[in-house]
JSON list of C-alpha atoms and ligand atoms in Angstrom, two decimals:
[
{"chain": "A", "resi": 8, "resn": "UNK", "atom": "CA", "xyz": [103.75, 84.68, 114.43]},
{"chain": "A", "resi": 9, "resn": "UNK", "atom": "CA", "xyz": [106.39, 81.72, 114.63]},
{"chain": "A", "resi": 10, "resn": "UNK", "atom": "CA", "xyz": [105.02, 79.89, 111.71]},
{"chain": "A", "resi": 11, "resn": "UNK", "atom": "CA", "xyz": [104.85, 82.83, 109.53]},
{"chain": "A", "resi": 12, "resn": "UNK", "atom": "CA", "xyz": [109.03, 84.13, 110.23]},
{"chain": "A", "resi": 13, "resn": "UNK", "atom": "CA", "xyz": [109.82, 80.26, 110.49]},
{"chain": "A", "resi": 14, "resn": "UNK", "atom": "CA", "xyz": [108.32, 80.48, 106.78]},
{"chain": "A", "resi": 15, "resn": "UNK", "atom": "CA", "xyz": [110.26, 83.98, 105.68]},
{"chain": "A", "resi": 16, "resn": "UNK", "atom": "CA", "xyz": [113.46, 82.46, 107.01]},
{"chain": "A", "resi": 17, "resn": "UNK", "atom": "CA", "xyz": [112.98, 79.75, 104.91]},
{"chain": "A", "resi": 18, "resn": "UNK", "atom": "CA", "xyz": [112.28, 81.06, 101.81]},
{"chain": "A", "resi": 19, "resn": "UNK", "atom": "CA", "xyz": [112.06, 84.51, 101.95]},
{"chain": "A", "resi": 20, "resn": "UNK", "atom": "CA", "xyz": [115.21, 85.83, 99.67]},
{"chain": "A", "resi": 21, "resn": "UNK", "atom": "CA", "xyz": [116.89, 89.76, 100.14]},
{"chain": "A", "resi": 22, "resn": "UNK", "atom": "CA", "xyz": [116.99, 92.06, 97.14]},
{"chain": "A", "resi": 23, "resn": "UNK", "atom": "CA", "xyz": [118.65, 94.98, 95.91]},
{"chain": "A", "resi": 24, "resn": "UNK", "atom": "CA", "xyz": [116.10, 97.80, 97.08]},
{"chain": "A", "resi": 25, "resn": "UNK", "atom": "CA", "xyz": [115.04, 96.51, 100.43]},
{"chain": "A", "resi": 26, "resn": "UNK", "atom": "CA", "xyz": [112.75, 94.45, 98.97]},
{"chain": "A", "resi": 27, "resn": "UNK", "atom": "CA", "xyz": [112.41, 90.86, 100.91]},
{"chain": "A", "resi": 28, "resn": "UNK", "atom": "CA", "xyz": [110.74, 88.26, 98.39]},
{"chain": "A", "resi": 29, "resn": "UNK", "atom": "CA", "xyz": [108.56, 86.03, 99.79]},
{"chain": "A", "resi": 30, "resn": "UNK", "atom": "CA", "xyz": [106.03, 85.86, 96.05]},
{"chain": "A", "resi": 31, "resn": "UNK", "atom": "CA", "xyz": [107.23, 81.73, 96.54]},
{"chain": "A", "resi": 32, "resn": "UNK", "atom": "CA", "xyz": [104.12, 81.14, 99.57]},
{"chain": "A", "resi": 33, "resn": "UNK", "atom": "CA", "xyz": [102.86, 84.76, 99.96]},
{"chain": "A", "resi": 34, "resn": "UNK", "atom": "CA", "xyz": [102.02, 86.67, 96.85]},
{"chain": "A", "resi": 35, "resn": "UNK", "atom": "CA", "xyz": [102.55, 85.39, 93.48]},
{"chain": "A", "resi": 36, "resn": "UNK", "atom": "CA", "xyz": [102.23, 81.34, 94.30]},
{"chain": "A", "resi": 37, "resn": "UNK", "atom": "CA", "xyz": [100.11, 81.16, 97.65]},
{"chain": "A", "resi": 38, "resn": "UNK", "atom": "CA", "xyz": [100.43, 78.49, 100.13]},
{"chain": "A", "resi": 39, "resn": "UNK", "atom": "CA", "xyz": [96.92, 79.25, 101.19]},
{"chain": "A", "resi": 40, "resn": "UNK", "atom": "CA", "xyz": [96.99, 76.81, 104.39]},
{"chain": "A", "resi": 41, "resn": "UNK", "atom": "CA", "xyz": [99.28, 79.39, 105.61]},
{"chain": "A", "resi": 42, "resn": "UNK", "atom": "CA", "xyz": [97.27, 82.41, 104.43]},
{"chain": "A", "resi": 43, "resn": "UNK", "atom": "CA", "xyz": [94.58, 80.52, 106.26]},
{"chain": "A", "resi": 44, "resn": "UNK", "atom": "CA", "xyz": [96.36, 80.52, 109.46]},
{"chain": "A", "resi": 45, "resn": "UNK", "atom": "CA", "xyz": [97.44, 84.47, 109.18]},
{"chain": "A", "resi": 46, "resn": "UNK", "atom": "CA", "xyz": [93.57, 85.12, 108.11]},
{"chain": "A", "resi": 47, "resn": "UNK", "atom": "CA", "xyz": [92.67, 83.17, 112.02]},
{"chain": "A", "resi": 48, "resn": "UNK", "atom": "CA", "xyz": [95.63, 85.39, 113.39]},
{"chain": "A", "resi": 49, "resn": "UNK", "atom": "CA", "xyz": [93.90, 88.55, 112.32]},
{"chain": "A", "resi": 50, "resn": "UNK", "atom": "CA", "xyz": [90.98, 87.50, 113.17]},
{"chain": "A", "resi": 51, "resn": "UNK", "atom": "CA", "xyz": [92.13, 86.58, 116.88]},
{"chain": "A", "resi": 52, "resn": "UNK", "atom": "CA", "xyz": [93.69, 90.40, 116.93]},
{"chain": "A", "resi": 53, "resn": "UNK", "atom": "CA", "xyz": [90.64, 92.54, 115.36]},
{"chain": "A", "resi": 54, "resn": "UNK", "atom": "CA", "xyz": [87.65, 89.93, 116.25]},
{"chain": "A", "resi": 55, "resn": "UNK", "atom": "CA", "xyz": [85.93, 92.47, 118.46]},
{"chain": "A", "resi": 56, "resn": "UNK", "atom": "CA", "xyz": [86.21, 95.73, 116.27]},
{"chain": "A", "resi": 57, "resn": "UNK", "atom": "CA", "xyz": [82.91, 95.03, 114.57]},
{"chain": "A", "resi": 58, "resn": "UNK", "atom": "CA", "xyz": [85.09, 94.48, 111.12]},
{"chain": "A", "resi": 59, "resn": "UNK", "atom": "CA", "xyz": [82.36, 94.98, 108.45]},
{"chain": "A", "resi": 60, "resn": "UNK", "atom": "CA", "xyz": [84.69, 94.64, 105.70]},
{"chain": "A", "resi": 61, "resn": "UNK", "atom": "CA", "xyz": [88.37, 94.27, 104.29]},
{"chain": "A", "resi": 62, "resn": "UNK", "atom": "CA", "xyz": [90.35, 96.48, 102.36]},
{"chain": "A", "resi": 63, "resn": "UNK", "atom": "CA", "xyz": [93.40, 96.40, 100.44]},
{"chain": "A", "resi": 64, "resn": "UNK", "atom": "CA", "xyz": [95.24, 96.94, 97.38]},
{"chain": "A", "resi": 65, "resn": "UNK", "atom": "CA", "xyz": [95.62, 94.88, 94.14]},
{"chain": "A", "resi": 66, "resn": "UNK", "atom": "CA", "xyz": [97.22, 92.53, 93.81]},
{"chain": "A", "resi": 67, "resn": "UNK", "atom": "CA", "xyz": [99.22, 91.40, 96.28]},
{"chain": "A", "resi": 68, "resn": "UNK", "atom": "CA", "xyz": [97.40, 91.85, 99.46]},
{"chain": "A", "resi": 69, "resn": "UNK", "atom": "CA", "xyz": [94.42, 90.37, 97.29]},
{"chain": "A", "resi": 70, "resn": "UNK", "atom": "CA", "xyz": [95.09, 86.82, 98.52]},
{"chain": "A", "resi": 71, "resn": "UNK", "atom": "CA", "xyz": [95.52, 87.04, 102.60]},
{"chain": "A", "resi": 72, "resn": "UNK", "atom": "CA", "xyz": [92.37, 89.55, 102.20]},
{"chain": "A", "resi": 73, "resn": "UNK", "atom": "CA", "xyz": [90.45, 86.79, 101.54]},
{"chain": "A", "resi": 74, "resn": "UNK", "atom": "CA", "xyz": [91.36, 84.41, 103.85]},
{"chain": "A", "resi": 75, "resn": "UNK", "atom": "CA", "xyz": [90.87, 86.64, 106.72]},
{"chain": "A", "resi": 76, "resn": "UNK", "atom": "CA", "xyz": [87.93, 87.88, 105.33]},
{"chain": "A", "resi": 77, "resn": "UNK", "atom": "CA", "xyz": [86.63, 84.02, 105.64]},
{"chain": "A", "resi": 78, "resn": "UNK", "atom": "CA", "xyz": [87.38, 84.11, 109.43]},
{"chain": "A", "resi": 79, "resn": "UNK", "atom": "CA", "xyz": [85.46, 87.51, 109.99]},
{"chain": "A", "resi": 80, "resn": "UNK", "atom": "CA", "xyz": [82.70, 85.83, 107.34]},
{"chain": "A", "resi": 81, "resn": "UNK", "atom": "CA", "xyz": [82.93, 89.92, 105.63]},
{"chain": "A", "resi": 82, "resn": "UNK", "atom": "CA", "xyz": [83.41, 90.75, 102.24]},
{"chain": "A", "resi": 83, "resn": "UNK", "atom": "CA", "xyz": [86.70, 92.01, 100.57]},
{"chain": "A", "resi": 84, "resn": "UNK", "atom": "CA", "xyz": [86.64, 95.19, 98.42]},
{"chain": "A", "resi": 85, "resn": "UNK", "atom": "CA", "xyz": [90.16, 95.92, 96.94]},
{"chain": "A", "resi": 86, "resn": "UNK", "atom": "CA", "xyz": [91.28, 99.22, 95.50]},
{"chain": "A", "resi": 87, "resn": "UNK", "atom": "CA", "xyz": [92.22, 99.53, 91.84]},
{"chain": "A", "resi": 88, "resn": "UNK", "atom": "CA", "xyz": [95.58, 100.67, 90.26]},
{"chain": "A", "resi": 89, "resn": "UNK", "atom": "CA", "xyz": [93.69, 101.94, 86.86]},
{"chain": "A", "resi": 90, "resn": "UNK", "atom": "CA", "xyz": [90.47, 102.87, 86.18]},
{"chain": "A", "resi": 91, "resn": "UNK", "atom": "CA", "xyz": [88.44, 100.98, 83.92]},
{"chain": "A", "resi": 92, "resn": "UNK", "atom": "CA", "xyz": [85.57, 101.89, 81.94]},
{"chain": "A", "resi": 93, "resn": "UNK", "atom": "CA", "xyz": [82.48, 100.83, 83.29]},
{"chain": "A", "resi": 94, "resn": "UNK", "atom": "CA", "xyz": [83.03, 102.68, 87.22]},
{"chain": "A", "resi": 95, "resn": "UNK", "atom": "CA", "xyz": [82.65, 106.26, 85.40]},
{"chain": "A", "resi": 96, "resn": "UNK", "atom": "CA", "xyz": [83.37, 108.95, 88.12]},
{"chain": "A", "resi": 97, "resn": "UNK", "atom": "CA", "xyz": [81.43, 107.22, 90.63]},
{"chain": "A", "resi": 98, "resn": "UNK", "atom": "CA", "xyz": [84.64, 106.61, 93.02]},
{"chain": "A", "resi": 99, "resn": "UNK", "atom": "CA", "xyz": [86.85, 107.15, 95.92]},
{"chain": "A", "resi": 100, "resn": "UNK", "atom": "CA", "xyz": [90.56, 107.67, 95.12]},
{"chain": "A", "resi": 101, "resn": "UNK", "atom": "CA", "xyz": [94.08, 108.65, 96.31]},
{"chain": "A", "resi": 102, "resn": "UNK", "atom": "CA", "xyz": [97.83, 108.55, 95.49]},
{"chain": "A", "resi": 103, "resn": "UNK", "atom": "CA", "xyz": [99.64, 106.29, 96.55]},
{"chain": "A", "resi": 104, "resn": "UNK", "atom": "CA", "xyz": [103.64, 105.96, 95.80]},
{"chain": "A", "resi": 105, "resn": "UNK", "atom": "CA", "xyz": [104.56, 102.20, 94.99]},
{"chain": "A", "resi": 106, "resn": "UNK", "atom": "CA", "xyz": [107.51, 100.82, 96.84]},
{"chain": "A", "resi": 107, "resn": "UNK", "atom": "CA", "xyz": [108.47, 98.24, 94.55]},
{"chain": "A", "resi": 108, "resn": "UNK", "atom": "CA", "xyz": [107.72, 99.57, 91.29]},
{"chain": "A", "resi": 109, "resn": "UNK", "atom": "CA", "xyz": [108.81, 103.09, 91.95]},
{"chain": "A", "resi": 110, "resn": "UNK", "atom": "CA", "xyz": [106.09, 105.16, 90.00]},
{"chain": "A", "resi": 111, "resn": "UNK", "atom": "CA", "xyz": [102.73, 106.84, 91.55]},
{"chain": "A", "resi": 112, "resn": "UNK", "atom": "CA", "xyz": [99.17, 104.66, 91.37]},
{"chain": "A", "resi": 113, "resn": "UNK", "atom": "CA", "xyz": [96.10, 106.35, 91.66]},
{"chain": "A", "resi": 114, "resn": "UNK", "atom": "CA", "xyz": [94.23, 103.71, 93.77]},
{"chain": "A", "resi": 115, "resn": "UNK", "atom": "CA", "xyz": [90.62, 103.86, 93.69]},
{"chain": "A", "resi": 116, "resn": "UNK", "atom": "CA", "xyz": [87.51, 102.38, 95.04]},
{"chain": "A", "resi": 117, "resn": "UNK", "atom": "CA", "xyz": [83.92, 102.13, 93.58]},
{"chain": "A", "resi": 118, "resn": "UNK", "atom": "CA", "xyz": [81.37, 104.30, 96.14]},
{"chain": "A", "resi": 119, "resn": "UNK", "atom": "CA", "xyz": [78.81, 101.59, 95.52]},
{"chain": "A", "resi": 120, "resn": "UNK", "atom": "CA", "xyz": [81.13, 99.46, 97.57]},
{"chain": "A", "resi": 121, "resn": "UNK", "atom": "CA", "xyz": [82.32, 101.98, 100.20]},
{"chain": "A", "resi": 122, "resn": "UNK", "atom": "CA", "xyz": [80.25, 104.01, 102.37]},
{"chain": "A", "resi": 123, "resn": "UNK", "atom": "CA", "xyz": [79.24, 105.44, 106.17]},
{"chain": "A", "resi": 124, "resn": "UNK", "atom": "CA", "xyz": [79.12, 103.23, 108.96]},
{"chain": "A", "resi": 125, "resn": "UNK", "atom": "CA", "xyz": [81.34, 100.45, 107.56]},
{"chain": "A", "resi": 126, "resn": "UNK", "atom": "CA", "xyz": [83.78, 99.59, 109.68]},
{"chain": "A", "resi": 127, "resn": "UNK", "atom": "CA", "xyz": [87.13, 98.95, 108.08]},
{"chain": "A", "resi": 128, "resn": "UNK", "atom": "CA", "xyz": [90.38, 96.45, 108.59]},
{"chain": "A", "resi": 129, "resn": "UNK", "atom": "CA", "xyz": [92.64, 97.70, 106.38]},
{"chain": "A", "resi": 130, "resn": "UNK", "atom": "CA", "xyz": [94.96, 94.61, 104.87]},
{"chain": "A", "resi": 131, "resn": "UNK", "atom": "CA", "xyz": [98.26, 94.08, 102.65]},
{"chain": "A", "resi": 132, "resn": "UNK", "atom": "CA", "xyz": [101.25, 91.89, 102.51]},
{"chain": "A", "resi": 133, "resn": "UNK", "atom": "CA", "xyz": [103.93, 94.33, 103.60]},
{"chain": "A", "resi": 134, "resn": "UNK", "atom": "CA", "xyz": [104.45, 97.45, 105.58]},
{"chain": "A", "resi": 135, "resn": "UNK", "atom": "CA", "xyz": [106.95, 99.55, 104.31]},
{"chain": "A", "resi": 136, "resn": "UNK", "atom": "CA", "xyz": [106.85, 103.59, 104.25]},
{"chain": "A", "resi": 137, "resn": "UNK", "atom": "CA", "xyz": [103.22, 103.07, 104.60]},
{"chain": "A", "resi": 138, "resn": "UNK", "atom": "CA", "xyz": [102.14, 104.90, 101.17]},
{"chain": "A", "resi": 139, "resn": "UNK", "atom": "CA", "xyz": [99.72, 102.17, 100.38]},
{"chain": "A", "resi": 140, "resn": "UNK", "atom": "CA", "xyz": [98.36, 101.99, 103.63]},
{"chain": "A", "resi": 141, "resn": "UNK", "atom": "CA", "xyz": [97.93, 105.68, 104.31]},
{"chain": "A", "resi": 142, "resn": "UNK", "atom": "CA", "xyz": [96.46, 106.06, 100.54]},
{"chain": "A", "resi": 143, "resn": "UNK", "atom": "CA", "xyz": [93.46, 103.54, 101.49]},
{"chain": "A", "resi": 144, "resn": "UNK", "atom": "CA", "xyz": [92.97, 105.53, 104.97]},
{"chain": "A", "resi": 145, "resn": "UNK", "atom": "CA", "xyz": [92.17, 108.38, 102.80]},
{"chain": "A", "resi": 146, "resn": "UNK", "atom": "CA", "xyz": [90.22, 107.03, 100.70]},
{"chain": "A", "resi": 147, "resn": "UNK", "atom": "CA", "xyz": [88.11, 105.89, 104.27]},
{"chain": "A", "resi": 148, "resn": "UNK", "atom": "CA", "xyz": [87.68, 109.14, 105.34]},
{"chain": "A", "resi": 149, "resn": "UNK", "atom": "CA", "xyz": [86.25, 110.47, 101.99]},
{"chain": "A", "resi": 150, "resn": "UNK", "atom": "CA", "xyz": [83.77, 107.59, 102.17]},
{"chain": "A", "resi": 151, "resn": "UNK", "atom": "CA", "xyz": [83.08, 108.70, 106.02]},
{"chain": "A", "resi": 152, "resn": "UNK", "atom": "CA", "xyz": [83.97, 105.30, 107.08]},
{"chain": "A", "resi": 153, "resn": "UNK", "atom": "CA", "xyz": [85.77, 104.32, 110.24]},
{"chain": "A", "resi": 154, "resn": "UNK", "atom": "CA", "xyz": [89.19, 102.33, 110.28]},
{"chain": "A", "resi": 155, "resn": "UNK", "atom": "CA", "xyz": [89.25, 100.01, 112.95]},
{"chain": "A", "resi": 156, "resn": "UNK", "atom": "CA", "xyz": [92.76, 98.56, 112.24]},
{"chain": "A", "resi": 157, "resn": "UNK", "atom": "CA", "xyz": [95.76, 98.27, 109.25]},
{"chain": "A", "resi": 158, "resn": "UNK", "atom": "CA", "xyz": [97.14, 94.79, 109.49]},
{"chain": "A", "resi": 159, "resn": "UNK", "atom": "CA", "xyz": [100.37, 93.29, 107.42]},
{"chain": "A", "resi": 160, "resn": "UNK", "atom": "CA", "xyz": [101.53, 89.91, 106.86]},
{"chain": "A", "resi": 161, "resn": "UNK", "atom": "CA", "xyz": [104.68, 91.79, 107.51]},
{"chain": "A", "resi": 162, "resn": "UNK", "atom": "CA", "xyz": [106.06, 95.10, 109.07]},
{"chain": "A", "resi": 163, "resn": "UNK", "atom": "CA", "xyz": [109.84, 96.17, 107.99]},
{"chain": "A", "resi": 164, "resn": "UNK", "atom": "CA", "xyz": [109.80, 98.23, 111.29]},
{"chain": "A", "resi": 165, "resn": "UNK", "atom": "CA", "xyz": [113.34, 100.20, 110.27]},
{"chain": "A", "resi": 166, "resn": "UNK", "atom": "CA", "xyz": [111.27, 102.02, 108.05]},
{"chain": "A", "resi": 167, "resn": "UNK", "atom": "CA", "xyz": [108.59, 104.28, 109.45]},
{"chain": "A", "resi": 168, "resn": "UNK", "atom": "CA", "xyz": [105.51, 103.26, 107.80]},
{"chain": "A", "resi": 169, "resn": "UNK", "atom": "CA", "xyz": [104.05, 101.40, 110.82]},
{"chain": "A", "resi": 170, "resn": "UNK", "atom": "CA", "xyz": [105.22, 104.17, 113.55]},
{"chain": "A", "resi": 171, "resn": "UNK", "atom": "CA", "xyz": [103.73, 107.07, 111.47]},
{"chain": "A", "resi": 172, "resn": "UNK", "atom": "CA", "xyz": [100.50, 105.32, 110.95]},
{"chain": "A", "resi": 173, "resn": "UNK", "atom": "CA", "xyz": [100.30, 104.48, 114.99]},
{"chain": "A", "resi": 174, "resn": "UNK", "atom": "CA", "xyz": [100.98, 108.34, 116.14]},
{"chain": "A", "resi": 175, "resn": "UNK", "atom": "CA", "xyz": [98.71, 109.06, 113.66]},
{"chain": "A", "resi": 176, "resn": "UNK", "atom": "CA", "xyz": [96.10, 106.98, 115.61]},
{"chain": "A", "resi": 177, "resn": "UNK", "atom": "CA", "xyz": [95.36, 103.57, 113.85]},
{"chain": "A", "resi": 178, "resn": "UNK", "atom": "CA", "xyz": [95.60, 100.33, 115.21]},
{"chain": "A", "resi": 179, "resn": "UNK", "atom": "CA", "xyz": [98.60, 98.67, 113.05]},
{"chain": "A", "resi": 180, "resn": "UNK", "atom": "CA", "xyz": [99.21, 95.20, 113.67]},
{"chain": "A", "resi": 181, "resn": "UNK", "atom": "CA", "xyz": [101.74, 93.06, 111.74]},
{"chain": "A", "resi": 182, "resn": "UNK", "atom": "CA", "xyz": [102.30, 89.38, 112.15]},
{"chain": "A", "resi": 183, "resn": "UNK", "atom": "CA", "xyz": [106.08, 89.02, 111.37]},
{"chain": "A", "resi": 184, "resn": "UNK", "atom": "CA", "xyz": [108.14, 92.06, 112.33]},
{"chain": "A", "resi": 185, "resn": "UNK", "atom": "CA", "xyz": [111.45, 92.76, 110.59]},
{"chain": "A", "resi": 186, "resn": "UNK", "atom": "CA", "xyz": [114.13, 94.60, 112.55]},
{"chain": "A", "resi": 187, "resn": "UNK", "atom": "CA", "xyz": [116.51, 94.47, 110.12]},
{"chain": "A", "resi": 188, "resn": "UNK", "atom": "CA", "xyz": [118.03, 92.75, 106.81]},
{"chain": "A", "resi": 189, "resn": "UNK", "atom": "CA", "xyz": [120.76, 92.36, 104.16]},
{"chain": "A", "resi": 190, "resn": "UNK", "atom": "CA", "xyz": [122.21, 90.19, 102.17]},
{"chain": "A", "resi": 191, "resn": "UNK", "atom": "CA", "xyz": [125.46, 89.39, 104.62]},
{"chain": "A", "resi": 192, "resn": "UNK", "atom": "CA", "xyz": [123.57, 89.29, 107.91]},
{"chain": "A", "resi": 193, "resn": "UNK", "atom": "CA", "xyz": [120.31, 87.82, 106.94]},
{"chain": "A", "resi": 194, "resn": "UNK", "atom": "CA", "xyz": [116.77, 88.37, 108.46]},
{"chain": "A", "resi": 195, "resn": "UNK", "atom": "CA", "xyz": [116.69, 89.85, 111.97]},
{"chain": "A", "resi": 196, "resn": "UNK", "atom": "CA", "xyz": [113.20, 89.46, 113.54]},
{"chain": "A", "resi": 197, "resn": "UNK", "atom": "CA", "xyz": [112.27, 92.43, 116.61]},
{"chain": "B", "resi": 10, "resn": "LIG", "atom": "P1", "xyz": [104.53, 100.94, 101.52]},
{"chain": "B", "resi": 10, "resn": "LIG", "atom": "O1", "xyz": [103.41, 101.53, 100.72]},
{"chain": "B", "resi": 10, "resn": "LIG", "atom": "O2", "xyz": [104.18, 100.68, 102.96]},
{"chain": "B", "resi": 10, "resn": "LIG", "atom": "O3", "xyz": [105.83, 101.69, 101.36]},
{"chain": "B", "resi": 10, "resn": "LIG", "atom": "O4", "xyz": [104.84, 99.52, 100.88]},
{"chain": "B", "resi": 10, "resn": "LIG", "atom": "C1", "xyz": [103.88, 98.51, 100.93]},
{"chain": "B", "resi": 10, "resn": "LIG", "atom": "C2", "xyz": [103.56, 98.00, 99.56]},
{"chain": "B", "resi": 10, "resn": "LIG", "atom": "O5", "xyz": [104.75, 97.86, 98.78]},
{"chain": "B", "resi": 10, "resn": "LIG", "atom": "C3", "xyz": [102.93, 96.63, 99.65]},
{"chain": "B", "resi": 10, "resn": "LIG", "atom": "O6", "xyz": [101.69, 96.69, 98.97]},
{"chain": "B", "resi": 10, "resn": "LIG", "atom": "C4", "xyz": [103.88, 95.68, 98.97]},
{"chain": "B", "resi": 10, "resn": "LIG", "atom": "O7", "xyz": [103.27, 95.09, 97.86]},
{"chain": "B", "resi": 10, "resn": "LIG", "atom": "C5", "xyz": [105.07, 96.51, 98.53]},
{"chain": "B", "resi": 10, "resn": "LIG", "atom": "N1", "xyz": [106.30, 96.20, 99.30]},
{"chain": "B", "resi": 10, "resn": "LIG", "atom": "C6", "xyz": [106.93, 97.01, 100.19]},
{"chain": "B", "resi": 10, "resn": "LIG", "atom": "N2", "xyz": [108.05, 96.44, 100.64]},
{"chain": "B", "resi": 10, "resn": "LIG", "atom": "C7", "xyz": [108.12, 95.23, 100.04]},
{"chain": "B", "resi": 10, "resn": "LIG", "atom": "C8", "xyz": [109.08, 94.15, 100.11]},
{"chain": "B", "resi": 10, "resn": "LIG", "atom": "O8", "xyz": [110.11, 94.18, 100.82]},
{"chain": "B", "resi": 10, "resn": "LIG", "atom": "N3", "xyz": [108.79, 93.06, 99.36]},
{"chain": "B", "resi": 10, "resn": "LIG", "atom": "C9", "xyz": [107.68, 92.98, 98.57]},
{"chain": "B", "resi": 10, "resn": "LIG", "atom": "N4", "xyz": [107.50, 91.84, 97.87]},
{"chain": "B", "resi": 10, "resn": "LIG", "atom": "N5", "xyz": [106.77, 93.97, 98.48]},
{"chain": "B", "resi": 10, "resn": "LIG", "atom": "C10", "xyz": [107.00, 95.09, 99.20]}
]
C-alpha cells in the first residue's frame, strides 16, 4: 500500500531492537484518515470471507481494528494483557511472548464474546515473530471458531512470523512489507 510505506518512510524512525516506530500516525497518536484508508484496504482483501468479527490485541492494534471493523460494519473484540476482576474464569486465553516489551502476556478473551461459527480476521499493527498473532489463533480454536485471515498494518518479512503462520495455513496479509532495515541503510520495502 503506497500511501501507507510513503507514510513509514516519512516518519517511521529505526530503533535499537528491530523495532521500527511509527506510534507518531499509527499507534500511540493516530492519523485516523489513514487508519481509515488501511481499514478499506482490508476490507478490499477479506470482503468475501464472511468476516463476522475482528480480533486483536491491546493496545496497539486497538485503533486500525476499528476502522476496518467500520468497513466490514462487525464488531471488534480485543484480547486482554491482565485479567480483571469482574470476567471470573469465564475465558479463553494463551501466551503470548511480547516483542517489544520482552516479558510473557497471558492474553485472554471473555467466552461471552467468542464462540462457534464466528468467523474471524485476526488484526494488529505489526508482524514480527508472530507470537501475538499465533497466541489469538489459539485462543480461536479453543472457542471452535474459524480464522478466515491475520492481517498487519505491517509485515517485517526477515523475520518469520508471517511465513510460519502461512505454512501453517492462514491467510496473512500485510499492507506494507519490510524487507529489510537499519539505521545506516534505511527502510527497504519487498
Ligand atoms: P510478534 O508477536 O509478531 O513478534 O510481534 C508483533 C507485536 O509486537 C505487535 O503487537 C506489535 O505491537 C509489536 N511489535 C513487533 N515489532 C514491532 C516494531 O518493529 N515496532 C513496534 N512499534 N511494535 C512492534
Amino acid at each position: 500500500m503506497k500511501l501507507l510505506e510513503d507514510r513509514i518512510r516519512q516518519d517511521g524512525k529505526i530503533f535499537p531492537g528491530d523495532v521500527l516506530k511509527v506510534d507518531s500516525f499509527l499507534n500511540h497518536r493516530i492519523d485516523v484518515a489513514l487508519l481509515s484508508q488501511i481499514g478499506k484496504e482490508f476490507y478490499k482483501r477479506y470482503q468475501n470471507e464472511g468476516v463476522s468479527l475482528i480480533l486483536t490485541v491491546e493496545a496497539s492494534g486497538i485503533g486500525v481494528a476499528c476502522l476496518a471493523a467500520e468497513a466490514f460494519g462487525c464488531p471488534v473484540l480485543f484480547a486482554k494483557k491482565s485479567k480483571t476482576s469482574n470476567i471470573g474464569d469465564n475465558f479463553w486465553s494463551a501466551t503470548a511472548h511480547s516483542y517489544t516489551h520482552g516479558n510473557d502476556n497471558t492474553l485472554i478473551v471473555s467466552k461471552d464474546y467468542l464462540g462457534k461459527g464466528e468467523r474471524i480476521l485476526i488484526l494488529d499493527d505489526f508482524l514480527a515473530n508472530g507470537c501475538a498473532a499465533t497466541a489469538l489463533t489459539e485462543i480461536c480454536a479453543q472457542a471452535g471458531t474459524t480464522v478466515v485471515g491475520i492481517g498487519a498494518v505491517i509485515e517485517k518479512t526477515y523475520q518469520k512470523g508471517g511465513d510460519a503462520l502461512r505454512q501453517k495455513g492462514f491467510r496473512v496479509e500485510s499492507l506494507a512489507r519490510i524487507a529489510s532495515m537499519s539505521p545506516e541503510a534505511g527502510i527497504k520495502f519487498c
